[in-house]
Coordinates of C-alpha atoms and ligand atoms in Angstrom, one line a residue:
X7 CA -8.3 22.3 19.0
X8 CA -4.7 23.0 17.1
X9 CA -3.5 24.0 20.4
X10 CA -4.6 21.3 22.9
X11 CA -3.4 19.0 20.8
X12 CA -0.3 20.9 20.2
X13 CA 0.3 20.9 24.2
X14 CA -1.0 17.3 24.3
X15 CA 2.4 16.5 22.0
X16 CA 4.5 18.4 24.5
X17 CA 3.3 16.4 27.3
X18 CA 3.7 13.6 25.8
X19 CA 6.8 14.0 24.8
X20 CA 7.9 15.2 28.5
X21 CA 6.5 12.0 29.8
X22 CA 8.8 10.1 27.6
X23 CA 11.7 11.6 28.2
X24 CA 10.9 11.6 31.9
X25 CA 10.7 7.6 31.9
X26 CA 13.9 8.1 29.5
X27 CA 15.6 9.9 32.1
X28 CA 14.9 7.8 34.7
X29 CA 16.0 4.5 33.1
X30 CA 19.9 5.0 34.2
X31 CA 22.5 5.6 32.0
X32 CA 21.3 5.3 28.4
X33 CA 21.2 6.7 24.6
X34 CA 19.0 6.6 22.3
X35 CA 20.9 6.0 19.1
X36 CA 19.2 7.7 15.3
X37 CA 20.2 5.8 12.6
X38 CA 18.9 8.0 10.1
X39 CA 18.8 7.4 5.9
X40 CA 16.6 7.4 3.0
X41 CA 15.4 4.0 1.6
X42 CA 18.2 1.6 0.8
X43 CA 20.8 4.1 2.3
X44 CA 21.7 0.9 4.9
X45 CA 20.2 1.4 7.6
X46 CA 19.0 -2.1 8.4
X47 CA 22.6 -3.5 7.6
X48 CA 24.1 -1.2 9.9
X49 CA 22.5 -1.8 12.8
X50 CA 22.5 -5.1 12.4
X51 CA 26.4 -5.1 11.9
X52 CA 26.9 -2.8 14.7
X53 CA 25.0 -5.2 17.5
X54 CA 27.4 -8.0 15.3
X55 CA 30.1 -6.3 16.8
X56 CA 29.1 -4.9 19.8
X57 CA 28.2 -7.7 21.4
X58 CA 31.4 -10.0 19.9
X59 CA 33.6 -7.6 20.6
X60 CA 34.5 -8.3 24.6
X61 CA 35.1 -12.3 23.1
X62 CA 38.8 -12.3 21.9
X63 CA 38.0 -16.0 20.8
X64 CA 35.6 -14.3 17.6
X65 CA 38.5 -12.2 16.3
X66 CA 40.8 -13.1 13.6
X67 CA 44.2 -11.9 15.2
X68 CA 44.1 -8.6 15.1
X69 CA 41.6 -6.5 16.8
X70 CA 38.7 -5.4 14.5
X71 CA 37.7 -2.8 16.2
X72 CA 41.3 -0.3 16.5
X73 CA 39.9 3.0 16.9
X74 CA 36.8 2.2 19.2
X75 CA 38.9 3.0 22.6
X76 CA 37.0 1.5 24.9
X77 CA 37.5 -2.2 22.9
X78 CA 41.1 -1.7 22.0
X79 CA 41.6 -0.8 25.7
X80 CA 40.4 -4.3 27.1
X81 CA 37.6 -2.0 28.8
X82 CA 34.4 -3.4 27.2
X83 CA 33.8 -6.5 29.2
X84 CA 30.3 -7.6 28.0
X85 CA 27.5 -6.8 24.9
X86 CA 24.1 -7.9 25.2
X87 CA 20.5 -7.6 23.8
X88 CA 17.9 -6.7 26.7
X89 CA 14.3 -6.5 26.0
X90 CA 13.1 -3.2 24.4
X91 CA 11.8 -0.4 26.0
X92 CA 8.6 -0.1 23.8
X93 CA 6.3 -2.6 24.4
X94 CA 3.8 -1.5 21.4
X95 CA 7.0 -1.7 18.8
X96 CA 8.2 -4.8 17.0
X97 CA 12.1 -6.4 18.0
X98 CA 14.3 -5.4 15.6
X99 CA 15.0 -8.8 13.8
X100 CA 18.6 -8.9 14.5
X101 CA 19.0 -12.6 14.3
X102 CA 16.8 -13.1 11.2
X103 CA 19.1 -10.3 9.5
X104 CA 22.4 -11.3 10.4
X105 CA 21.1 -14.9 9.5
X106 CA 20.0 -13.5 6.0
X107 CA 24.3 -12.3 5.9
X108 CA 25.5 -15.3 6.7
X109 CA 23.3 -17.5 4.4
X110 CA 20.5 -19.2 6.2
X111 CA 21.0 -22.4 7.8
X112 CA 24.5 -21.8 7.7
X113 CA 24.2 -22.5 3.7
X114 CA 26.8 -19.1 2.6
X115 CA 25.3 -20.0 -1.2
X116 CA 22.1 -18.4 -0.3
X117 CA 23.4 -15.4 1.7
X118 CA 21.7 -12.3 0.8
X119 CA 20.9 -9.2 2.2
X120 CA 18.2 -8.4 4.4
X121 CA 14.7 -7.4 2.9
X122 CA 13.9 -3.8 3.0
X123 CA 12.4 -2.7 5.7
X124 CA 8.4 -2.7 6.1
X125 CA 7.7 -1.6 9.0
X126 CA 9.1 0.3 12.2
X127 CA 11.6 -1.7 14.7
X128 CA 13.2 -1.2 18.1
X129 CA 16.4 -2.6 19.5
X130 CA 17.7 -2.5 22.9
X131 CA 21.8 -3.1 23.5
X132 CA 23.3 -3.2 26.7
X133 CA 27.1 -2.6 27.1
X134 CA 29.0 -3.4 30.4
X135 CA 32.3 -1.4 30.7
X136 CA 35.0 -0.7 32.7
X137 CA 35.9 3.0 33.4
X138 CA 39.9 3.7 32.9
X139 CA 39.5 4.5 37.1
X140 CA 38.6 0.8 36.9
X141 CA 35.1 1.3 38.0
X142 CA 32.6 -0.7 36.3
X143 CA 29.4 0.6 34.5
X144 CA 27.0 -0.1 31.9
X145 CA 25.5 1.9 29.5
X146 CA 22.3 1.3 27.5
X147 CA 21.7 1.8 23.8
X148 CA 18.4 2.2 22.1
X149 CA 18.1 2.2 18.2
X150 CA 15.1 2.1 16.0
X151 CA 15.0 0.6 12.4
X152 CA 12.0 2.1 10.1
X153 CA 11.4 2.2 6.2
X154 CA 13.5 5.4 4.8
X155 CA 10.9 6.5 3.0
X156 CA 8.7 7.5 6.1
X157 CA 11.9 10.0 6.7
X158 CA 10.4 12.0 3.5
X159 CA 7.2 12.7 5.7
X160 CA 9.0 14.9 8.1
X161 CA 9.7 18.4 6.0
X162 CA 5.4 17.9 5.4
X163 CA 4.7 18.7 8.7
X164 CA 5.4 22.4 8.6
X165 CA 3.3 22.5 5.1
X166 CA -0.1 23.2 4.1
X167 CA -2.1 21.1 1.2
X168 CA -1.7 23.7 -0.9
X169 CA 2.0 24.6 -0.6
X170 CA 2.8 20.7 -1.2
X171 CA 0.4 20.5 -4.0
X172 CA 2.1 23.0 -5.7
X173 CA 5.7 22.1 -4.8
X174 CA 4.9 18.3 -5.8
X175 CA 3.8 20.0 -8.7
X176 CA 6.5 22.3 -10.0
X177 CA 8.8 19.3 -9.3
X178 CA 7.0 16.9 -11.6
X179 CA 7.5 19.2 -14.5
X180 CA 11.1 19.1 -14.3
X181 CA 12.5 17.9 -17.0
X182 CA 14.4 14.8 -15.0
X183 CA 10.8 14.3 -13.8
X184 CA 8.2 15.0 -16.5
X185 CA 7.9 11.7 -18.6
X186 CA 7.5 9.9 -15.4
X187 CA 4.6 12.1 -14.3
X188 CA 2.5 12.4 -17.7
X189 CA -0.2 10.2 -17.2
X190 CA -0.7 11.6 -13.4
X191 CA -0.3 15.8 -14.3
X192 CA -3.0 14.4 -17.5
X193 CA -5.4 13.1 -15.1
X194 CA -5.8 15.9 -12.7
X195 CA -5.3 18.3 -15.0
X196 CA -8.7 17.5 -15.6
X197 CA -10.1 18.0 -12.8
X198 CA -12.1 20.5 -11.4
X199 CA -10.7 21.1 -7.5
X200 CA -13.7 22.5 -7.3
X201 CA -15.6 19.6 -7.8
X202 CA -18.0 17.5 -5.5
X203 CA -15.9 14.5 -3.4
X204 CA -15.6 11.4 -5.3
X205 CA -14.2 8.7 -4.1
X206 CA -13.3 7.0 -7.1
X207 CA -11.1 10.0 -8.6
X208 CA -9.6 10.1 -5.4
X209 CA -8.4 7.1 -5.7
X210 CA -7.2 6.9 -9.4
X211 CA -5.4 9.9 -9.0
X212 CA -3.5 8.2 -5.3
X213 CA -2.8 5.2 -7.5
X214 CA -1.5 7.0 -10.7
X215 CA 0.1 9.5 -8.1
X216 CA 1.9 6.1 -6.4
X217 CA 2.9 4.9 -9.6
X218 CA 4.8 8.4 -10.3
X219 CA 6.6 8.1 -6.9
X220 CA 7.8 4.6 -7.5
X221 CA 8.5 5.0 -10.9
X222 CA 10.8 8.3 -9.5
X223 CA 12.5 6.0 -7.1
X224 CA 13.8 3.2 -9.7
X225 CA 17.5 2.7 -10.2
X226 CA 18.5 4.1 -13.3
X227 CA 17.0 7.7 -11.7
X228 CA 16.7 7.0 -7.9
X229 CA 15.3 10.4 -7.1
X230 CA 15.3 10.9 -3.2
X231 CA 12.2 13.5 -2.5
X232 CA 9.3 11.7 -2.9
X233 CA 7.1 12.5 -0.5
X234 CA 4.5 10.9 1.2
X235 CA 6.4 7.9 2.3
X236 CA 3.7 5.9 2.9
X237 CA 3.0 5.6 -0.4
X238 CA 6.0 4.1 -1.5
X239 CA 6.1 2.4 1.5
X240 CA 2.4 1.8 3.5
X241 CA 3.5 -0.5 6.1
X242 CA 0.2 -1.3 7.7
X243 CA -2.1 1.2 6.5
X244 CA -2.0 0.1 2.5
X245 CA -5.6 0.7 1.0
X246 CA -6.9 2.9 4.3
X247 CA -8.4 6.7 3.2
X248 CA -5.5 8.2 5.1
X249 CA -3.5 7.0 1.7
X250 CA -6.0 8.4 -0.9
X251 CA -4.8 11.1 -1.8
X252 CA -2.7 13.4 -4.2
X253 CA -1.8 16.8 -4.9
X254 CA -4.1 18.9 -7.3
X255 CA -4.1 22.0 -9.7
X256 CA -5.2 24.7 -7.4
X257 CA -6.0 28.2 -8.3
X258 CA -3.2 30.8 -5.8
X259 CA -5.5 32.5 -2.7
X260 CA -8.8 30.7 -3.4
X261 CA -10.3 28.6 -0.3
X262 CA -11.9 25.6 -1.5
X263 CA -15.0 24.2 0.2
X264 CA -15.0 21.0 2.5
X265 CA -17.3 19.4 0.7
X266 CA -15.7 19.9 -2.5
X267 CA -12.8 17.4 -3.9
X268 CA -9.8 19.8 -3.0
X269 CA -11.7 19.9 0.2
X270 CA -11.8 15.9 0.8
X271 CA -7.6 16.1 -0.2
X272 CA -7.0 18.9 2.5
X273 CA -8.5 16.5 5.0
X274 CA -7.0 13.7 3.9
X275 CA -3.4 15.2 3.5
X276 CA -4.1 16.8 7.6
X277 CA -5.1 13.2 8.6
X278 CA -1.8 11.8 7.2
X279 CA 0.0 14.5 8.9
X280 CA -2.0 14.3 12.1
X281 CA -2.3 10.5 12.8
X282 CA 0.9 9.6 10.9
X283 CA 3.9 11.7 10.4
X284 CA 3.5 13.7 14.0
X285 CA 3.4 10.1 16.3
X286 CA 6.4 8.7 14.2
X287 CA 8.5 12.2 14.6
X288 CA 7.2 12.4 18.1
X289 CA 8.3 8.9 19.2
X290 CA 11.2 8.5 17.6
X291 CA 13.0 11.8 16.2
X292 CA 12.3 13.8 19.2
X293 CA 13.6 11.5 21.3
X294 CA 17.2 11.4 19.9
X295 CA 20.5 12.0 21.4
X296 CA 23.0 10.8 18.9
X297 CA 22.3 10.7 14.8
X298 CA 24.3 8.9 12.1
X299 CA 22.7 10.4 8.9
X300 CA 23.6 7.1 6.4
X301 CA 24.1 8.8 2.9
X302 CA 23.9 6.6 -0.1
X303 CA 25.7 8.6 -2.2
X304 CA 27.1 6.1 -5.1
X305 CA 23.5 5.1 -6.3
X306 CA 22.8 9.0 -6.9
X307 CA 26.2 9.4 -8.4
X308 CA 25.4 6.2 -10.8
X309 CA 21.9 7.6 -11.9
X310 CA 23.8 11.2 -12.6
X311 CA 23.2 14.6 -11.6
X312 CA 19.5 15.5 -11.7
X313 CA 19.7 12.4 -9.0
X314 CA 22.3 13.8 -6.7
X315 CA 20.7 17.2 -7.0
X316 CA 17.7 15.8 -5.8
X317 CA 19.8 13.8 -2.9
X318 CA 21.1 17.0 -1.6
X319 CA 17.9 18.8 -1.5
X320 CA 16.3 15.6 0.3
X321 CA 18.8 15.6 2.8
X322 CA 18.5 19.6 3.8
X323 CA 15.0 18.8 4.4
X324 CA 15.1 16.1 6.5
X325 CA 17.9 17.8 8.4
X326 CA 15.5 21.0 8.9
X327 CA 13.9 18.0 11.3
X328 CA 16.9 17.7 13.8
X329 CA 17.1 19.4 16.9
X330 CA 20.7 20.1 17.4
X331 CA 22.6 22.1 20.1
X332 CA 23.7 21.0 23.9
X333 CA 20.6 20.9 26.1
X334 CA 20.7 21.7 30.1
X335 CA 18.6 19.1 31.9
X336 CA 15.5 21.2 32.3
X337 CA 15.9 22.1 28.3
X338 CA 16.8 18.4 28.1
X339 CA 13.6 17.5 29.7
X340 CA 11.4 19.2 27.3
X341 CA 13.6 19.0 23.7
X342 CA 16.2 16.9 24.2
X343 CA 18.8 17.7 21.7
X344 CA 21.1 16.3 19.2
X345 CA 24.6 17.0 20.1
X346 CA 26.5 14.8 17.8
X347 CA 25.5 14.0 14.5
X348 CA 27.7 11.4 11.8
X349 CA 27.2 11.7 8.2
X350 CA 28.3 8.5 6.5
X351 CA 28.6 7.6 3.5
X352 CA 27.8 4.2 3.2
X353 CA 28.8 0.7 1.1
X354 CA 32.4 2.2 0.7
X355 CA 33.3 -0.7 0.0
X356 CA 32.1 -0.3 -3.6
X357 CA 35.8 2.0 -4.2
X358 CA 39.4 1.3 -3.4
X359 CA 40.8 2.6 -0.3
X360 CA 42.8 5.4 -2.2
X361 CA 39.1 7.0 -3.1
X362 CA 37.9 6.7 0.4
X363 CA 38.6 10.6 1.2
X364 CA 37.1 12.0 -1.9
X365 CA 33.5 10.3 -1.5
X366 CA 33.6 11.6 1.9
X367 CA 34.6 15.1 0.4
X368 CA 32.1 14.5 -1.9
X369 CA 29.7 14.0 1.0
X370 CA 30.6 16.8 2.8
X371 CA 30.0 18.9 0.3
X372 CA 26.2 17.3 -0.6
X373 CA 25.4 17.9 3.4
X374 CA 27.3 21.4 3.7
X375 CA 24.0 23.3 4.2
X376 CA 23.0 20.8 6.8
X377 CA 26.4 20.8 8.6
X378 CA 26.4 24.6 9.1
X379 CA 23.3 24.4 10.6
X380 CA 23.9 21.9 12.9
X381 CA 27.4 23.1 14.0
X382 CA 25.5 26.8 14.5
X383 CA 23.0 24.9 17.0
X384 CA 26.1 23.5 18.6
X385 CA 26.1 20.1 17.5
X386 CA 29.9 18.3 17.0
X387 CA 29.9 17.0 13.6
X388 CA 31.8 14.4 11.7
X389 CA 31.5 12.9 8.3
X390 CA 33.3 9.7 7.3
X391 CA 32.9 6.8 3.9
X392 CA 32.5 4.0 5.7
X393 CA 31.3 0.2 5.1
X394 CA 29.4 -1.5 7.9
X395 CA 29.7 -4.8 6.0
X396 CA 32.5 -5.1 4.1
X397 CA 31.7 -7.1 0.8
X398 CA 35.0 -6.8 -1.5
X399 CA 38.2 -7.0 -1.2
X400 CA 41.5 -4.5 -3.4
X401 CA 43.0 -5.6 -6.1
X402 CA 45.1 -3.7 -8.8
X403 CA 44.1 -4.6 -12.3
X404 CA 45.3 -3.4 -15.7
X405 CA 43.3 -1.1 -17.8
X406 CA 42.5 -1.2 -21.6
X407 CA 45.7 1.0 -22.2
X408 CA 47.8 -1.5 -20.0
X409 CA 47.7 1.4 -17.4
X410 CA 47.3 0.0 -13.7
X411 CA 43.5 0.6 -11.9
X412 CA 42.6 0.4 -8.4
X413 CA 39.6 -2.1 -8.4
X414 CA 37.6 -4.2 -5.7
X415 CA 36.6 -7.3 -6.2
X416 CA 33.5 -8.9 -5.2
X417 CA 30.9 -11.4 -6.2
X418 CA 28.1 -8.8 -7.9
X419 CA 24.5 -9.5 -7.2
X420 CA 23.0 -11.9 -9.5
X421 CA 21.4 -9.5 -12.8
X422 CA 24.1 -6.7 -12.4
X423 CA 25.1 -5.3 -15.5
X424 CA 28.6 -3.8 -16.6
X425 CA 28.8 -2.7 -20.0
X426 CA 26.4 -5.7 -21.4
X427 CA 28.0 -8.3 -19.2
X428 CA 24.9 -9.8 -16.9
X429 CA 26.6 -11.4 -13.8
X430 CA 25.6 -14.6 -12.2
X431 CA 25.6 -14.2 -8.6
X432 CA 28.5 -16.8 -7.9
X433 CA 31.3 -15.0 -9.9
X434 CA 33.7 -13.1 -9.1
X435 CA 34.6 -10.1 -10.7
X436 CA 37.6 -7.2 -10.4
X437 CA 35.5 -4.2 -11.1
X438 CA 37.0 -1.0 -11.5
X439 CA 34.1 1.8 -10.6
X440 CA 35.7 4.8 -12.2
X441 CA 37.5 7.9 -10.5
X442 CA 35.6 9.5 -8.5
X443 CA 36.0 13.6 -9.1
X444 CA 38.6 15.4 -6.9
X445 CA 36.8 18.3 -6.9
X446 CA 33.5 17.9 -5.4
X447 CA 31.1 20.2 -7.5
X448 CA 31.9 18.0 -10.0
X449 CA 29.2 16.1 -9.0
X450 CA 26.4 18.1 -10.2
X451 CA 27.3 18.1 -14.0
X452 CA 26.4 16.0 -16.5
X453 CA 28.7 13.2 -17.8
X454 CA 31.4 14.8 -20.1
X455 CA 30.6 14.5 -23.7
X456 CA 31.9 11.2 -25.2
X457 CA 31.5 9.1 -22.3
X458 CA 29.0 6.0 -23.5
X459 CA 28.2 5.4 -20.1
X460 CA 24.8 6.6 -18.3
X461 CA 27.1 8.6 -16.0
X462 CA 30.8 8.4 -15.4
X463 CA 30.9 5.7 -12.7
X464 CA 30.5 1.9 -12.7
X465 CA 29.2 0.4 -9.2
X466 CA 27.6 -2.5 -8.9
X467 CA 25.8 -4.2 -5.7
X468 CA 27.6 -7.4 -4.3
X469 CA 26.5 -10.2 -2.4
X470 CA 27.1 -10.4 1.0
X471 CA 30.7 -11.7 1.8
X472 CA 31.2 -15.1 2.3
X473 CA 31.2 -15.6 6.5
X474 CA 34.4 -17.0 8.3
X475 CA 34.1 -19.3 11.6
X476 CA 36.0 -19.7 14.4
X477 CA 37.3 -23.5 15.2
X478 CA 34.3 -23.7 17.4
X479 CA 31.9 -23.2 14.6
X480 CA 30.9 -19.0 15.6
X481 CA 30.9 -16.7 12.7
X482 CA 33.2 -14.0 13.6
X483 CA 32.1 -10.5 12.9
X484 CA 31.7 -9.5 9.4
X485 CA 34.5 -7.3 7.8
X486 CA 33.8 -3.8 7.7
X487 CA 35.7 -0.2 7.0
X488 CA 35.6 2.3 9.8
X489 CA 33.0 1.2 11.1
X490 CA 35.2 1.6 14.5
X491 CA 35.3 4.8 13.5
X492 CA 31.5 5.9 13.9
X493 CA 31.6 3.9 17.1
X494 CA 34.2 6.0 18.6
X495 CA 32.5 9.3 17.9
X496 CA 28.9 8.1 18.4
X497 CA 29.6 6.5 21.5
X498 CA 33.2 6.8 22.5
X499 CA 32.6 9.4 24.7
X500 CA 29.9 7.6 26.9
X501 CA 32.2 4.7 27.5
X502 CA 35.2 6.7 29.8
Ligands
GTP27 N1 28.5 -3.5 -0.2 C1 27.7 -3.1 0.7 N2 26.4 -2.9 0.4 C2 25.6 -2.5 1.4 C3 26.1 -2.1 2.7 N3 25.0 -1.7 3.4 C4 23.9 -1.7 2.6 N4 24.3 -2.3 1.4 C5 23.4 -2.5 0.2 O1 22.3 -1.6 0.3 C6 21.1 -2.2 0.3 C7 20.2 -1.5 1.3 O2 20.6 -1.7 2.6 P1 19.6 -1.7 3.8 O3 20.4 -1.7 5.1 O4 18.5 -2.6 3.6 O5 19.0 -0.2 3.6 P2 17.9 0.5 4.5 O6 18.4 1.9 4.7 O7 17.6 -0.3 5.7 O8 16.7 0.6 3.4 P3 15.1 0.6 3.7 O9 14.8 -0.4 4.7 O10 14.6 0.3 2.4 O11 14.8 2.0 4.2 C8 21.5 -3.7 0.8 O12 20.5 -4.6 0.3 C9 22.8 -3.8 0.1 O13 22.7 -4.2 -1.2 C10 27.5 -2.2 3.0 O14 28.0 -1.9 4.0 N5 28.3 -2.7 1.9
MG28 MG1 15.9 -1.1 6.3

């Protein structure tokens, strides 16, 4: 049964690729992150500017995009939406999004970012260019917007109940963790795995399971591994069995019945993996070409070090996902690989300019397992700190000691909170977010002794920035920070 269905996958999977294949020249962009890395904002800022970017009357002087060749070149003559390939897959909402940037209805006071995304989305961008022989051709682009916490499910798929149950397990009982997982690790530690299935304790200990997750995922922790996704985030399938279920206290070596409640789990956690995780890998990761891996890598820094621990392990497991490595066409055909992958770390915009290189050192260093991996299966790597929507602008400001800072200044979210002071949502504020550490490793220690702050850094979210128009009445593209940058390694090449 395992392996028809196993070769059923493969087939599938050639089939796709086969129709990929034949669709003319095209990539199919992954724009990979966990929740809130940014995802949704860069996309959405990327067809902004991909499809302004041939119109020299939406530019404000100078060119916005310096580093994408093909645009500073005068070669990109045309960017449009097409329909998508997928007919069973919702449109990406680019206008609603870009709307939600600008303010809606064209009234910037309400501007806001978009929602967090719910379900899975697929956009198709079409670029007409001219090669520097002066022939002309297009090239297709296909990207896919999903919830980040469905990315958790992937690293499941090579696990069994139990080795998840106890892994989920040994993690709770960290000592980050443990308070947040009491009144789950109580109720099943009552349990008898052994037991006869019963729905109800199923689903009490899925819901105080959930409630660990989420609880995991707030803010002032923001822990990244918290698989299954669809429990933080159940798209369409909230309430359905294939949810209703949680790890349990299982005795090493000991097969438990099917009809017992370890039994019902087993099933359960199989049937997510079956009828969940494997079509969402299979029709989206294992289609990829090109990767940008978005890293939101301030939040963990804000929550401390247990946090960016936890980032780095969550991004070597996703990363186990990839395929990497330069594929002939018959290898193509059957895996195609990932030959380029960007790490980025996003909202950049956050720091001044001058602290640019050290969070992307700082990145580097959180992805390093990942990178070696992926440069040994032949994949070109690059990591950059990046902004896809710029939302502050510099400023130099003078600190308590009259010494100067290097601060940004923004309008912070309405509730943010710097040492007691609760912004508004309209103000603007010079914020100065702290040094980040030269030296990378830094980042897994604790705050030093003295500091009052939850950990050494200060970032706050701002609001959108405020759109500009042209005389005609078109918002321009929105400000970014090397964002021309990723276009130039992620697609630069495709575009000669
Ligand atoms: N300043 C700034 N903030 C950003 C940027 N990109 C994202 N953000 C912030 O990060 C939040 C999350 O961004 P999204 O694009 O929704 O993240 P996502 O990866 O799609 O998240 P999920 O849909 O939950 O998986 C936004 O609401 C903004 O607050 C950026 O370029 N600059
Ligand atoms: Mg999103």
């Amino acid at each position: 049964m395992s392996f028809l269905s196993d070769l059923l996958f493969e087939a599938q999977i050639i089939a796709q690729n086969l129709g990929d294949m034949v669709a003319g020249p095209h990539l199919r962009l992954g724009v990979t992150g966990l929740s809130r890395a940014g995802k949704t904002v860069f996309i959405t800022a990327l067809i902004d500017q991909l499809t302004k970017a041939a119109r020299p009357s939406l530019r404000r002087g100078k060119n916005p995009l310096p580093v994408f060749r093909v645009q500073a070149e005068g070669r990109l003559t045309r960017g449009e939406l097409e329909p998508q390939p997928d007919d069973a897959v919702p449109r990406f909402s680019y206008e609603k999004h870009l709307e939600a940037l600008h303010g809606p209805k064209g009234d910037t006071g309400t501007r806001h970012w978009p929602e967090s995304t719910s379900q899975i989305s697929e956009l198709r961008l079409r670029l007409e260019f001219e090669r520097p022989n002066g022939q002309q051709k297009t090239l297709t682009i296909d990207i896919v917007d999903y919830p980040g916490e469905w990315l958790l499910d992937l690293p499941l798929l090579d696990k069994s109940y139990a080795e998840w149950s106890r892994e989920t397990l040994e993690a709770s009982a960290s000592p980050a963790r443990a308070t947040l997982a009491e009144e789950w690790r109580h109720f099943i530690g009552q349990l008898d795995p052994k037991m006869g299935m019963a729905e109800e304790t199923a689903r009490e200990a899925a819901e105080l399971f959930t409630t660990y997750l989420k609880g995991c995922r707030a803010d002032i922790y923001a822990f990244s591994v918290l698989p299954p996704g669809r429990f933080l985030m159940p798209g369409d399938l909230a309430g359905s069995p294939a949810l209703t279920f949680s790890p349990l206290m299982l005795e090493e070596g000991i097969a438990y019945p099917a009809h017992s409640l370890a039994g019902m789990m087993e099933r359960r956690f199989e049937a997510y993996k079956t009828h969940i995780v494997r079509p969402f890998f299979r029709d989206h990761f294992v289609r990829l070409d090109r990767q940008i891996v978005l890293v939101d890598a301030l939040s963990a820094l804000n929550a401390g070090a247990a946090a960016v621990r936890d980032l780095e392990a969550a991004l070597s497991d996703i990363l186990v996902a990839f395929r990497v490595g330069h594929g002939n066409l018959l290898t193509n055909l059957l895996r195609p690989k990932i030959d380029k992958i960007l790490f980025a770390a996003t909202k950049a915009d956050h720091l001044h300019h001058t602290s640019h290189d050290r969070l992307e050192a700082i990145l580097r260093y959180l992805t390093n397992r990942a990178i070696s991996r992926a440069e040994a299966g032949g994949a070109t790597i690059d990591v950059i700190a990046m902004a896809a929507v710029r939302a502050t602008r510099e400023a130099m400001v003078s600190g308590e000691d009259g010494t100067a800072l290097e601060a940004v200044i923004g309008t912070p979210l309405a509730g943010e909170n710097i040492d007691g002071e609760i912004f508004d949502g309209y103000e603007e504020a010079a914020i100065f977010p702290g040094d980040l550490p030269k030296d990378p490793k830094l980042i897994f220690q604790p705050p030093q002794p003295g500091s009052t702050a939850a950990s050494d850094y200060r970032f706050v979210r701002f609001r959108p920035p405020l759109p500009v128009r042209n005389p005609e009445g078109t918002v321009l593209p929105l400000p970014h920070i090397r964002l021309d940058r990723a276009f130039e390694f992620l697609l630069g090449d495709r575009l000669n």
